[in-house]
PDB file of C-alpha atoms in Angstrom:
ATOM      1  CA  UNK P   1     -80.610  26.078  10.608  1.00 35.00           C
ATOM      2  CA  UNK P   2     -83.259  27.327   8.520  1.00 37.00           C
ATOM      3  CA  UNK P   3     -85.370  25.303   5.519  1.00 34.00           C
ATOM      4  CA  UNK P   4     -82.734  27.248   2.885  1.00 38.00           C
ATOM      5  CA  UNK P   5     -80.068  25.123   4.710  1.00 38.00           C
ATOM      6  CA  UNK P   6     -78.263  21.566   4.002  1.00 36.00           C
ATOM      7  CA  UNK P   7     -75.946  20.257   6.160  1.00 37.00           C
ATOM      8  CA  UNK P   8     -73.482  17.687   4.581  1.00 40.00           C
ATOM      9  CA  UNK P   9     -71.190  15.539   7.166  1.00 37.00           C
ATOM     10  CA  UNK P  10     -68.158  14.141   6.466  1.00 41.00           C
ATOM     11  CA  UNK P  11     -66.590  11.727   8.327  1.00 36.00           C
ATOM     12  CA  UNK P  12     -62.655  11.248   8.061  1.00 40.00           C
ATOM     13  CA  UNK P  13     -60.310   9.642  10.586  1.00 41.00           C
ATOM     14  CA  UNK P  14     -62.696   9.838  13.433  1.00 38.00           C
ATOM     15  CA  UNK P  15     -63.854  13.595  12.776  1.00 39.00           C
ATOM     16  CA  UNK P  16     -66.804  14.982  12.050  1.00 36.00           C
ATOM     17  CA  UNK P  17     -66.646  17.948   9.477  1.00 37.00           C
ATOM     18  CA  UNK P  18     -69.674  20.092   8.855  1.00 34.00           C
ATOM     19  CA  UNK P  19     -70.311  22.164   5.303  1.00 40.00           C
ATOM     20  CA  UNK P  20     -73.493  24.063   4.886  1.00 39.00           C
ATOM     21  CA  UNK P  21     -74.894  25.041   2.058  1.00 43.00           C
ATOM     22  CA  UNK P  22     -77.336  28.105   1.930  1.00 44.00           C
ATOM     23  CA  UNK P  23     -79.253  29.248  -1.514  1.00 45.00           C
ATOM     24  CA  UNK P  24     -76.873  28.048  -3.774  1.00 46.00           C
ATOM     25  CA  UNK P  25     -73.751  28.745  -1.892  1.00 52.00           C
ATOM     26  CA  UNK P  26     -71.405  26.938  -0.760  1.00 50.00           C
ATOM     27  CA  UNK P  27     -68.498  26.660   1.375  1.00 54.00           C
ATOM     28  CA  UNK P  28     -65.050  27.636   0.417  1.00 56.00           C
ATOM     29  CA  UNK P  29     -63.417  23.957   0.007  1.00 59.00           C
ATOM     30  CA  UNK P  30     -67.110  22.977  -1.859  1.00 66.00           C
ATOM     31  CA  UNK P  31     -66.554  26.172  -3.976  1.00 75.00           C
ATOM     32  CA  UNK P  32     -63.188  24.944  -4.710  1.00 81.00           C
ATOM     33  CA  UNK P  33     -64.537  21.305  -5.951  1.00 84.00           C
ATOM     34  CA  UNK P  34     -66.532  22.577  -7.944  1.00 82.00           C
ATOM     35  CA  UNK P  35     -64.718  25.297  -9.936  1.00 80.00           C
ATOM     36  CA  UNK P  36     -62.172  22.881 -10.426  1.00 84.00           C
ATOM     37  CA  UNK P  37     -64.631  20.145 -12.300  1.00 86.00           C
ATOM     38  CA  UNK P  38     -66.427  22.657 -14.514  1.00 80.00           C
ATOM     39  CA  UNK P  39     -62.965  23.060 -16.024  1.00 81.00           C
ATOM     40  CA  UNK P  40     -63.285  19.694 -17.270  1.00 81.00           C
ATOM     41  CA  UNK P  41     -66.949  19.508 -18.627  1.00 81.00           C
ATOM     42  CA  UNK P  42     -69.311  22.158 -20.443  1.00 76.00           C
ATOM     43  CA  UNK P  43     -72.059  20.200 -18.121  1.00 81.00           C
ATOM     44  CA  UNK P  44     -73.820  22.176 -15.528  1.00 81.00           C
ATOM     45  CA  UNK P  45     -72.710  20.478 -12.403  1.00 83.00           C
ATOM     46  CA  UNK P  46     -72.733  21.713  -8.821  1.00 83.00           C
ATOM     47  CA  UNK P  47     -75.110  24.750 -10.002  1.00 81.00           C
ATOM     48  CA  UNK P  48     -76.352  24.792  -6.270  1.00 80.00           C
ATOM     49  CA  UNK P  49     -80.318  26.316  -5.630  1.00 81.00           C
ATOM     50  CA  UNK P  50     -82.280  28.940  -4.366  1.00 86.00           C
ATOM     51  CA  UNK P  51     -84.979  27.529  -2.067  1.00 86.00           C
ATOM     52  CA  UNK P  52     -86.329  24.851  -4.252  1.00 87.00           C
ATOM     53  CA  UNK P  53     -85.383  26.394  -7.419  1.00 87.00           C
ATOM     54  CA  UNK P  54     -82.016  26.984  -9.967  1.00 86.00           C
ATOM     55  CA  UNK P  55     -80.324  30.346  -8.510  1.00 86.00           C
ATOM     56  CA  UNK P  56     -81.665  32.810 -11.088  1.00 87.00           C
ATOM     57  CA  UNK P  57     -77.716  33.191 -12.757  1.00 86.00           C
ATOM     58  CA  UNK P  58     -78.212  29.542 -13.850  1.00 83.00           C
ATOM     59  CA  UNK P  59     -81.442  30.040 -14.934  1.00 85.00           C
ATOM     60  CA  UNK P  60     -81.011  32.949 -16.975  1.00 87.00           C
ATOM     61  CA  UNK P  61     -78.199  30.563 -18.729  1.00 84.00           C
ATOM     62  CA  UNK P  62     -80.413  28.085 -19.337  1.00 82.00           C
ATOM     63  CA  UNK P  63     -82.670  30.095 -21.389  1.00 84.00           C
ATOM     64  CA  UNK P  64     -80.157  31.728 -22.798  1.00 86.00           C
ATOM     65  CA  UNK P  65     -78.721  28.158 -24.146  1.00 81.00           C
ATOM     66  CA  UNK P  66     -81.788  27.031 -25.442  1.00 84.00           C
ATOM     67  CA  UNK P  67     -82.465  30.612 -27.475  1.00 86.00           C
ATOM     68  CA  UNK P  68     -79.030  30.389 -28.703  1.00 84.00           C
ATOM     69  CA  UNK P  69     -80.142  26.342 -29.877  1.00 79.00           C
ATOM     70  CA  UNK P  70     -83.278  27.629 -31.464  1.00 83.00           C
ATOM     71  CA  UNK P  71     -81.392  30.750 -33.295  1.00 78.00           C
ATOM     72  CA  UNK P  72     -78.923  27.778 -34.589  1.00 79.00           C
ATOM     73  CA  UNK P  73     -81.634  25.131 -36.215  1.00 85.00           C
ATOM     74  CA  UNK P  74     -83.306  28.412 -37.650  1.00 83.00           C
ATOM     75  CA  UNK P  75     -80.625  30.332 -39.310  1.00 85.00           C
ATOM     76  CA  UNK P  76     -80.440  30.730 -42.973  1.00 88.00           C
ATOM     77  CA  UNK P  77     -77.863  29.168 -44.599  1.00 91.00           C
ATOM     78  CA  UNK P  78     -75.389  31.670 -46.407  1.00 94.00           C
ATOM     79  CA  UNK P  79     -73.392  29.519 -49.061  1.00 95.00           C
ATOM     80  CA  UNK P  80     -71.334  33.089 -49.852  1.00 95.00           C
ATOM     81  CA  UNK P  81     -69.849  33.333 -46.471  1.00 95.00           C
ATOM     82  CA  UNK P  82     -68.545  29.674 -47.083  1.00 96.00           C
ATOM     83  CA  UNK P  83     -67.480  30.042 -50.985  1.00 96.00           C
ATOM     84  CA  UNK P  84     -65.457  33.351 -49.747  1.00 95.00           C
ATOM     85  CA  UNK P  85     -63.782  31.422 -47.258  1.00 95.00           C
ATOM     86  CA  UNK P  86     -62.693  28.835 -49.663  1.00 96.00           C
ATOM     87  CA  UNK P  87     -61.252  31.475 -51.764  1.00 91.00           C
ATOM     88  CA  UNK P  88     -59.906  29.110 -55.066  1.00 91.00           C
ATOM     89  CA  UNK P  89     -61.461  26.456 -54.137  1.00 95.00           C
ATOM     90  CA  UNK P  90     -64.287  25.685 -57.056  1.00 96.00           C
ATOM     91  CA  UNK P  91     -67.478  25.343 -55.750  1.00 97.00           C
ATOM     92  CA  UNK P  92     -71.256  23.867 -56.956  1.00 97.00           C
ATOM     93  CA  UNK P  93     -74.233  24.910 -54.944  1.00 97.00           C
ATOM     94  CA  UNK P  94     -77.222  22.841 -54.798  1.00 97.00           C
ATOM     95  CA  UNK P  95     -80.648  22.313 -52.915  1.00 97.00           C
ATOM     96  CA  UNK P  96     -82.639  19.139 -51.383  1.00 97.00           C
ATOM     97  CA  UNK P  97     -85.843  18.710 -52.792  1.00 96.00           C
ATOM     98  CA  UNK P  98     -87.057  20.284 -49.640  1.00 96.00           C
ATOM     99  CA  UNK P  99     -88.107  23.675 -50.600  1.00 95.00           C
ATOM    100  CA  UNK P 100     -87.784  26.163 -47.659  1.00 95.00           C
ATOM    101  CA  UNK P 101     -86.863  25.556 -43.669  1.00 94.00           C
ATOM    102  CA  UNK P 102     -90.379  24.402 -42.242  1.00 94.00           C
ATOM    103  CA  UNK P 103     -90.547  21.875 -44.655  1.00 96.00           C
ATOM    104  CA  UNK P 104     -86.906  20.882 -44.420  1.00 94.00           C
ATOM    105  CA  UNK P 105     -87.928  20.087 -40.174  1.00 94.00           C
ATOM    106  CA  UNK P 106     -91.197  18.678 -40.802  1.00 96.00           C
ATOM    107  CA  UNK P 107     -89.807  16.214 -43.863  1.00 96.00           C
ATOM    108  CA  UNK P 108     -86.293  14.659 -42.795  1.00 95.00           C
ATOM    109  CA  UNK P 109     -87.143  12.592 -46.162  1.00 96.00           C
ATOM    110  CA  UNK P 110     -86.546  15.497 -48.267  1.00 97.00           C
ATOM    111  CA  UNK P 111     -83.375  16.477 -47.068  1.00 96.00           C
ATOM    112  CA  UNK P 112     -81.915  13.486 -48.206  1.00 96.00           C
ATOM    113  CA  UNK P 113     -83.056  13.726 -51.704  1.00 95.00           C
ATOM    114  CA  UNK P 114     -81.413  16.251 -53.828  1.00 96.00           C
ATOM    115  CA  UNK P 115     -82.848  18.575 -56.241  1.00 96.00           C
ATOM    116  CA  UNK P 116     -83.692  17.333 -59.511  1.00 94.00           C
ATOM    117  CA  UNK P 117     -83.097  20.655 -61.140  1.00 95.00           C
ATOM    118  CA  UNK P 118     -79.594  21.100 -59.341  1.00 95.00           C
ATOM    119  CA  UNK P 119     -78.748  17.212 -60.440  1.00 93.00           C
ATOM    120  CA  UNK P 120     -78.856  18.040 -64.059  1.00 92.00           C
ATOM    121  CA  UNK P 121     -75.942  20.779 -63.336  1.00 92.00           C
ATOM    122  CA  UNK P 122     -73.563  18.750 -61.284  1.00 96.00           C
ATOM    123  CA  UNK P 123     -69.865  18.212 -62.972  1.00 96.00           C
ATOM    124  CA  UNK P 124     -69.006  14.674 -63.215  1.00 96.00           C
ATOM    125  CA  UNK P 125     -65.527  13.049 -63.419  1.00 96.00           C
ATOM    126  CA  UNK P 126     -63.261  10.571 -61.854  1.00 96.00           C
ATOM    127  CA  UNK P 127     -62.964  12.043 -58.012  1.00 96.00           C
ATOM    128  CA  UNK P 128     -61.457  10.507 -55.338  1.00 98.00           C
ATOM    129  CA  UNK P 129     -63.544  12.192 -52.869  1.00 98.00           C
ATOM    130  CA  UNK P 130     -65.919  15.173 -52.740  1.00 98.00           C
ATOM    131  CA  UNK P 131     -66.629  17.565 -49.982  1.00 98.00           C
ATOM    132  CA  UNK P 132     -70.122  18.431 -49.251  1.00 98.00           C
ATOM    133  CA  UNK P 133     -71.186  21.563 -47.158  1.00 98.00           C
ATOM    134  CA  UNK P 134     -74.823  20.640 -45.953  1.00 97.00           C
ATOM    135  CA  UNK P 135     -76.172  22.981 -43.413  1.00 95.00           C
ATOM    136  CA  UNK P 136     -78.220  20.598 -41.453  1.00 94.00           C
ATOM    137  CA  UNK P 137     -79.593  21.701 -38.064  1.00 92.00           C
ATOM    138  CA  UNK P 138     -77.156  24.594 -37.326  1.00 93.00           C
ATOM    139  CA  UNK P 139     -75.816  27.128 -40.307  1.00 91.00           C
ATOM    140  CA  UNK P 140     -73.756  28.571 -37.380  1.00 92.00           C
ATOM    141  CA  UNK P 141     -71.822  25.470 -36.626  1.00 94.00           C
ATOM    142  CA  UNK P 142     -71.422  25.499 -40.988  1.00 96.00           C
ATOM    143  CA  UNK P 143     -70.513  29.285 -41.250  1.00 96.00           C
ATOM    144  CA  UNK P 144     -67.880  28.841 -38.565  1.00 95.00           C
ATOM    145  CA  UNK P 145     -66.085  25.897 -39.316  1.00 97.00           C
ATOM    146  CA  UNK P 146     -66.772  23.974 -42.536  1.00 97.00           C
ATOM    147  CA  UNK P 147     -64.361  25.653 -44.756  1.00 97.00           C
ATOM    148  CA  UNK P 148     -61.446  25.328 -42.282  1.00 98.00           C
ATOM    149  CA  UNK P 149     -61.628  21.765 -41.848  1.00 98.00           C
ATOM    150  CA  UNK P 150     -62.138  21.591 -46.012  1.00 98.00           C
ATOM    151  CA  UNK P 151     -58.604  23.492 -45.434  1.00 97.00           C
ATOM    152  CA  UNK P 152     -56.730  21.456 -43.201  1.00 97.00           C
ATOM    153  CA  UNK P 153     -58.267  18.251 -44.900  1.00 98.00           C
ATOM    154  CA  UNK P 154     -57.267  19.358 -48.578  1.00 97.00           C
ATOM    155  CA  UNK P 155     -53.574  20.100 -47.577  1.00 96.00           C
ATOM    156  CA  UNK P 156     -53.029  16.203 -45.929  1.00 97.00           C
ATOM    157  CA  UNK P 157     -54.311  14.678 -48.689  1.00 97.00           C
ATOM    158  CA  UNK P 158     -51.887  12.750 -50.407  1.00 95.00           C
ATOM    159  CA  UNK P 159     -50.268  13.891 -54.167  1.00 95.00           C
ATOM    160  CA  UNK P 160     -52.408  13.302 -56.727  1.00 95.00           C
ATOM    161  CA  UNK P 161     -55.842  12.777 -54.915  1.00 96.00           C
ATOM    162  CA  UNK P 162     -58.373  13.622 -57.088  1.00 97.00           C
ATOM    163  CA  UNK P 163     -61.072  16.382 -55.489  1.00 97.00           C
ATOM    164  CA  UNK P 164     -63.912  17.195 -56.637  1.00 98.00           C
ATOM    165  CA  UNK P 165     -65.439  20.543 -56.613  1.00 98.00           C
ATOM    166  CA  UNK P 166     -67.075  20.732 -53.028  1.00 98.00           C
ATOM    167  CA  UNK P 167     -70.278  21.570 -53.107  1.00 98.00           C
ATOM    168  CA  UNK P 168     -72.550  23.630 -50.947  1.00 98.00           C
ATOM    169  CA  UNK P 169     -76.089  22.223 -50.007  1.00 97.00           C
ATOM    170  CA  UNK P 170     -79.172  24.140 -48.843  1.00 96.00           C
ATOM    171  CA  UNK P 171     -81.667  22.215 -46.388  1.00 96.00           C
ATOM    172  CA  UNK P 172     -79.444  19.155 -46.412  1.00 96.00           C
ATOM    173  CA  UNK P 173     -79.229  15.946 -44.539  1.00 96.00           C
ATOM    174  CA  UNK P 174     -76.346  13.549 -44.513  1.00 97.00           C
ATOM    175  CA  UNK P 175     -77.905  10.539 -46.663  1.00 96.00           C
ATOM    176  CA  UNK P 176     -77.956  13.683 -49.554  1.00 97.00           C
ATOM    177  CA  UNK P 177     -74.276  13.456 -49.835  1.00 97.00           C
ATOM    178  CA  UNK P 178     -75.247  10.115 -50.863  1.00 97.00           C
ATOM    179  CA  UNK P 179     -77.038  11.388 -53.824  1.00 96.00           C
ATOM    180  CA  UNK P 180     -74.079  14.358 -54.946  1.00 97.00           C
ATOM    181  CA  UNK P 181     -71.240  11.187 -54.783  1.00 97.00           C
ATOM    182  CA  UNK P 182     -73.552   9.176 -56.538  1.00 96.00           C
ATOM    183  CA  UNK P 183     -74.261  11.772 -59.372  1.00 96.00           C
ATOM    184  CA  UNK P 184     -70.593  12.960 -59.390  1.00 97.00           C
ATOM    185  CA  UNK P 185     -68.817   9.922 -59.770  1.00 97.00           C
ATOM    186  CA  UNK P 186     -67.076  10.601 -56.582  1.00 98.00           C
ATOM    187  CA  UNK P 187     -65.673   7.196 -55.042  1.00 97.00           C
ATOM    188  CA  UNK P 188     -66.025   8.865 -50.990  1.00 98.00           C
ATOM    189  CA  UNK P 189     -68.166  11.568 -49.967  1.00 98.00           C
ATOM    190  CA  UNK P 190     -67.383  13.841 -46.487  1.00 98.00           C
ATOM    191  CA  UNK P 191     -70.299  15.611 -45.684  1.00 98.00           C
ATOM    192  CA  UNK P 192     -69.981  18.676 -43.347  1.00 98.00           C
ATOM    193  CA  UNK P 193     -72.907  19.227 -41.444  1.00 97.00           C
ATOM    194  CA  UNK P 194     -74.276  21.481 -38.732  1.00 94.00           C
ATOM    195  CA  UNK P 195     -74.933  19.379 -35.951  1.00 91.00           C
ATOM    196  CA  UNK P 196     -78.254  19.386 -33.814  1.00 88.00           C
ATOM    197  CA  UNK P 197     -77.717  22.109 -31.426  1.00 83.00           C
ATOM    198  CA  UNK P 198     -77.773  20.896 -27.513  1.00 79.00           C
ATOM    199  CA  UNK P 199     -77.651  22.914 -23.955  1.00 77.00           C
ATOM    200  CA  UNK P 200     -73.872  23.331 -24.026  1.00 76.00           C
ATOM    201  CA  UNK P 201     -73.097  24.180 -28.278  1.00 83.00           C
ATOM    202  CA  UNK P 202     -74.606  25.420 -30.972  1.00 85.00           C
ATOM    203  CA  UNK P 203     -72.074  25.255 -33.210  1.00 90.00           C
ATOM    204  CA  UNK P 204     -70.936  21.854 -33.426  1.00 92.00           C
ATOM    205  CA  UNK P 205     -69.725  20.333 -36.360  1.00 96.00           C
ATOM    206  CA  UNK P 206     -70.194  17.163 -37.659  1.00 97.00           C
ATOM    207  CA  UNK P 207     -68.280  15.248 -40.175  1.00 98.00           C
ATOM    208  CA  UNK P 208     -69.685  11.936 -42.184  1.00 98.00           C
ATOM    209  CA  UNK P 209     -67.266   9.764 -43.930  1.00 98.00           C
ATOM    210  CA  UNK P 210     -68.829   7.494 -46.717  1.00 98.00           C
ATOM    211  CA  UNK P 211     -67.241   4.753 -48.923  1.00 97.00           C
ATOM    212  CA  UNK P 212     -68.825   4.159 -52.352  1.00 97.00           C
ATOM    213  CA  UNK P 213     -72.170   5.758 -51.526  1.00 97.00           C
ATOM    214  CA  UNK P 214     -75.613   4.313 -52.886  1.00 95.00           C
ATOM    215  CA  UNK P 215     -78.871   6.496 -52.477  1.00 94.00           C
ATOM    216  CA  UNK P 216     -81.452   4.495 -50.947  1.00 91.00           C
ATOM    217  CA  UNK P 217     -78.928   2.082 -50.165  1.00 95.00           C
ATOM    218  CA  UNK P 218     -76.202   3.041 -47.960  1.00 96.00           C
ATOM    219  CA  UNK P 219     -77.441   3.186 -44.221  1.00 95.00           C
ATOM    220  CA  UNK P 220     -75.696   4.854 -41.263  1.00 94.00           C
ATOM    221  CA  UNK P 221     -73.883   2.176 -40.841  1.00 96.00           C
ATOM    222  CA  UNK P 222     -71.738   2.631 -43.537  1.00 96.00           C
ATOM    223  CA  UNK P 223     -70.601   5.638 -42.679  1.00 97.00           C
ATOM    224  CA  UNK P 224     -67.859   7.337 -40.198  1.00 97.00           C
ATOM    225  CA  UNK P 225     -68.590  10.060 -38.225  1.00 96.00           C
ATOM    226  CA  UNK P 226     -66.703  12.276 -36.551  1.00 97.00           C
ATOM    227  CA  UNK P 227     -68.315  14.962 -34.252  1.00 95.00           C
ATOM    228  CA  UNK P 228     -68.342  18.071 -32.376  1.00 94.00           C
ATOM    229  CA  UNK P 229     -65.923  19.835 -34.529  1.00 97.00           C
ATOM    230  CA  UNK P 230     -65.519  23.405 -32.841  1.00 95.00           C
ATOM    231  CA  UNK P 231     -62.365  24.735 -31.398  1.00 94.00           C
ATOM    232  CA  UNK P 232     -61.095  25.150 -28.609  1.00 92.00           C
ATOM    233  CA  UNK P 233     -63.416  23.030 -26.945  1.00 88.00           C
ATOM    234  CA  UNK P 234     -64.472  20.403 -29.137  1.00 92.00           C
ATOM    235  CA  UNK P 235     -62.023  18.804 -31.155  1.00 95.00           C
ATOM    236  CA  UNK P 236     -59.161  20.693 -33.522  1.00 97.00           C
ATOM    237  CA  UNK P 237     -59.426  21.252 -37.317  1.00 97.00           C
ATOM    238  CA  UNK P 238     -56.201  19.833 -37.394  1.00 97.00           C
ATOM    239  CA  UNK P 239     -57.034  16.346 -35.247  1.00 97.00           C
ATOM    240  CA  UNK P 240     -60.560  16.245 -37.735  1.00 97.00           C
ATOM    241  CA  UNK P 241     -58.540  16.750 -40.752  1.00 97.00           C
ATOM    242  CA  UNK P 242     -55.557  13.900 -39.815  1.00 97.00           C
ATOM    243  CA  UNK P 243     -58.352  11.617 -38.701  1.00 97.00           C
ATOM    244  CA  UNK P 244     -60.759  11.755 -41.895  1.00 97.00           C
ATOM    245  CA  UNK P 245     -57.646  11.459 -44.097  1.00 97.00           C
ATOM    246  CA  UNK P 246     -56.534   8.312 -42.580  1.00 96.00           C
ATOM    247  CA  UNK P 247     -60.246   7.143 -43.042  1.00 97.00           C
ATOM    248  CA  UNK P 248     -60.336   8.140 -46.678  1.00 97.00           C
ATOM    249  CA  UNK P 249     -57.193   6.108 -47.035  1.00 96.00           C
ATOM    250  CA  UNK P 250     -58.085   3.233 -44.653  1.00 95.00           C
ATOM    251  CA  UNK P 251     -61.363   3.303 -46.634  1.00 96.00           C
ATOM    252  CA  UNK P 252     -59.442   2.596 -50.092  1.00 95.00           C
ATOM    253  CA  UNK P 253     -57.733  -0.457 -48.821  1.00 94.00           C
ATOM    254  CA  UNK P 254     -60.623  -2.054 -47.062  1.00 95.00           C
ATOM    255  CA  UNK P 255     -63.297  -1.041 -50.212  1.00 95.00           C
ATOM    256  CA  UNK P 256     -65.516   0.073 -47.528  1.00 94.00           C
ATOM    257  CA  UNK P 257     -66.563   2.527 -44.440  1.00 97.00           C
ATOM    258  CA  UNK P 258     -69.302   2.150 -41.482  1.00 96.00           C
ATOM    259  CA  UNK P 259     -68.802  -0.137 -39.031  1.00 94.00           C
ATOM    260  CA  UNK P 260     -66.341  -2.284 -40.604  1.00 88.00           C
ATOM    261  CA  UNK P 261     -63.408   0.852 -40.432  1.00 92.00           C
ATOM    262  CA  UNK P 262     -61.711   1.927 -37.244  1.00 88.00           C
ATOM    263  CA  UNK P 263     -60.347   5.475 -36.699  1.00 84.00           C
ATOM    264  CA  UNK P 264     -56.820   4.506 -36.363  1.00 77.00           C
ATOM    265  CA  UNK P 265     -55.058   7.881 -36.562  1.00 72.00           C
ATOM    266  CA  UNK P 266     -53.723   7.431 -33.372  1.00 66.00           C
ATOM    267  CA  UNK P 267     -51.637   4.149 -34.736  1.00 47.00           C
ATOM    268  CA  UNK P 268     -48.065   5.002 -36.334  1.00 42.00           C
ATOM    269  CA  UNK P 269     -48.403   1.373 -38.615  1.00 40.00           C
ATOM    270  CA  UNK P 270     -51.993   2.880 -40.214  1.00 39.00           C
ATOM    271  CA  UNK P 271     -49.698   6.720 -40.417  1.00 39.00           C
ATOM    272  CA  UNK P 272     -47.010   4.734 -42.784  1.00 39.00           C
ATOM    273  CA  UNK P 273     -49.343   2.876 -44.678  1.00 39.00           C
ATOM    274  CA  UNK P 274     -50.841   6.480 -46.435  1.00 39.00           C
ATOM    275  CA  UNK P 275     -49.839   6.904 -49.969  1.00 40.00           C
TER     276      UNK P 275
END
């Protein structure tokens, strides 16, 4: 056996079975394991090695992953691409009071403080709830998926819900949805945001539920969050839009979100109680 080699015994029923493993490779029924769990998981499992390194495939992946994570946090926002695919929808567009990307990394603050310029032009009214389009650490994850969940949210809604126009935020942070509600008159605020890109996505999305907002007030934990938004393999627009609605409307009856509201979407007695 040579130093590339691992020998892995098995003992079952008195016998002694022998798999080897050489570089990276591995024997038929080990092949077999493994294929079958990487169905199950975007996690790199089983990836095998190359004298005392990755096998240059998986490397190369690696890489590849973290480009495609960089690309993601760096990527301009394009509120058009959005608007078009909310085609009737009205939309306001708006900026933190972070003024380009590099400052928007290097001052979290700022992305949670809207623009005072883009304040002063914000319709106000009586809404129920207002959706907010913040691009956060991934436009891609925004571009992809925001309006569709804005979509399949909208149509659940019950009769007579009262939406405000959603609005589309440049160099955003969650807590800034805080700030539009606030200035809006919105009673809830769900803020779509591009999630911070890991190993296995770049695109997930992420969506932030928040009862009665108050800037400078409200803390994480009074918010809902639901995350990694991205069909096929995160969750459904369909399963995020059924889930936030029964939060909006959970939200209502409790006078409050964070830590003190469940998702019960799954429970038919929360299903009968929406108006």
């Amino acid at each position: 056996m040579t130093l590339n080699q691992v020998t892995d015994t098995q003992v079952a029923d008195g016998q002694v079975a022998v798999n080897q493993v050489t570089d990276g490779q591995v024997t038929d029924g080990e092949s077999e394991l493994w294929a079958s769990l990487r169905l199950r998981t975007q996690a790199r499992i089983g990836l095998g090695r190359a004298g005392s390194a990755l096998p240059t495939r998986h490397r190369l992946e690696l890489q590849a992953a973290h480009a495609a994570a960089r690309d993601a946090v760096h990527s301009p926002f394009d509120p058009d691409a959005v608007a078009a695919r909310l085609t009737g929808t009205p939309v306001v567009r708006v900026r933190s009071a972070a003024p380009d990307r590099l400052t928007y990394l290097q001052r979290p603050d700022l992305g949670r403080r809207l623009n005072p310029v883009d304040r002063a032009h914000l319709p106000t009214g009586e809404w129920d709830v207002v959706f907010v389009v913040a691009d956060g650490l991934s436009g891609r994850a925004v571009h992809e998926h925001a309006a569709a969940v804005i979509r399949a949210t909208a149509a659940r809604l019950p009769s007579g819900t009262r939406v405000a126009p959603v609005v589309l935020a440049e160099q955003a942070r969650v807590a800034l949805g805080d700030d539009i509600a606030h200035a809006m008159g919105a009673t809830a605020v769900v803020l779509l945001v591009g999630e911070r890109p890991g190993m296995s996505a770049a695109d997930s999305l992420g969506a932030y539920l928040t009862h009665r907002p108050v800037p400078g007030v409200t803390t994480d934990a009074d918010r809902n969050c639901l995350s990694n938004i991205r069909p096929p393999l995160g969750l459904a627009y369909e399963t995020a839009a059924t889930k936030l609605v029964a939060l909006l409307a959970r939200a209502r009856e409790l006078g409050r979100s964070g830590v003190a509201l469940k998702d019960e979407s799954g429970d038919e007695s929360v299903v009968e109680r929406l108006p």
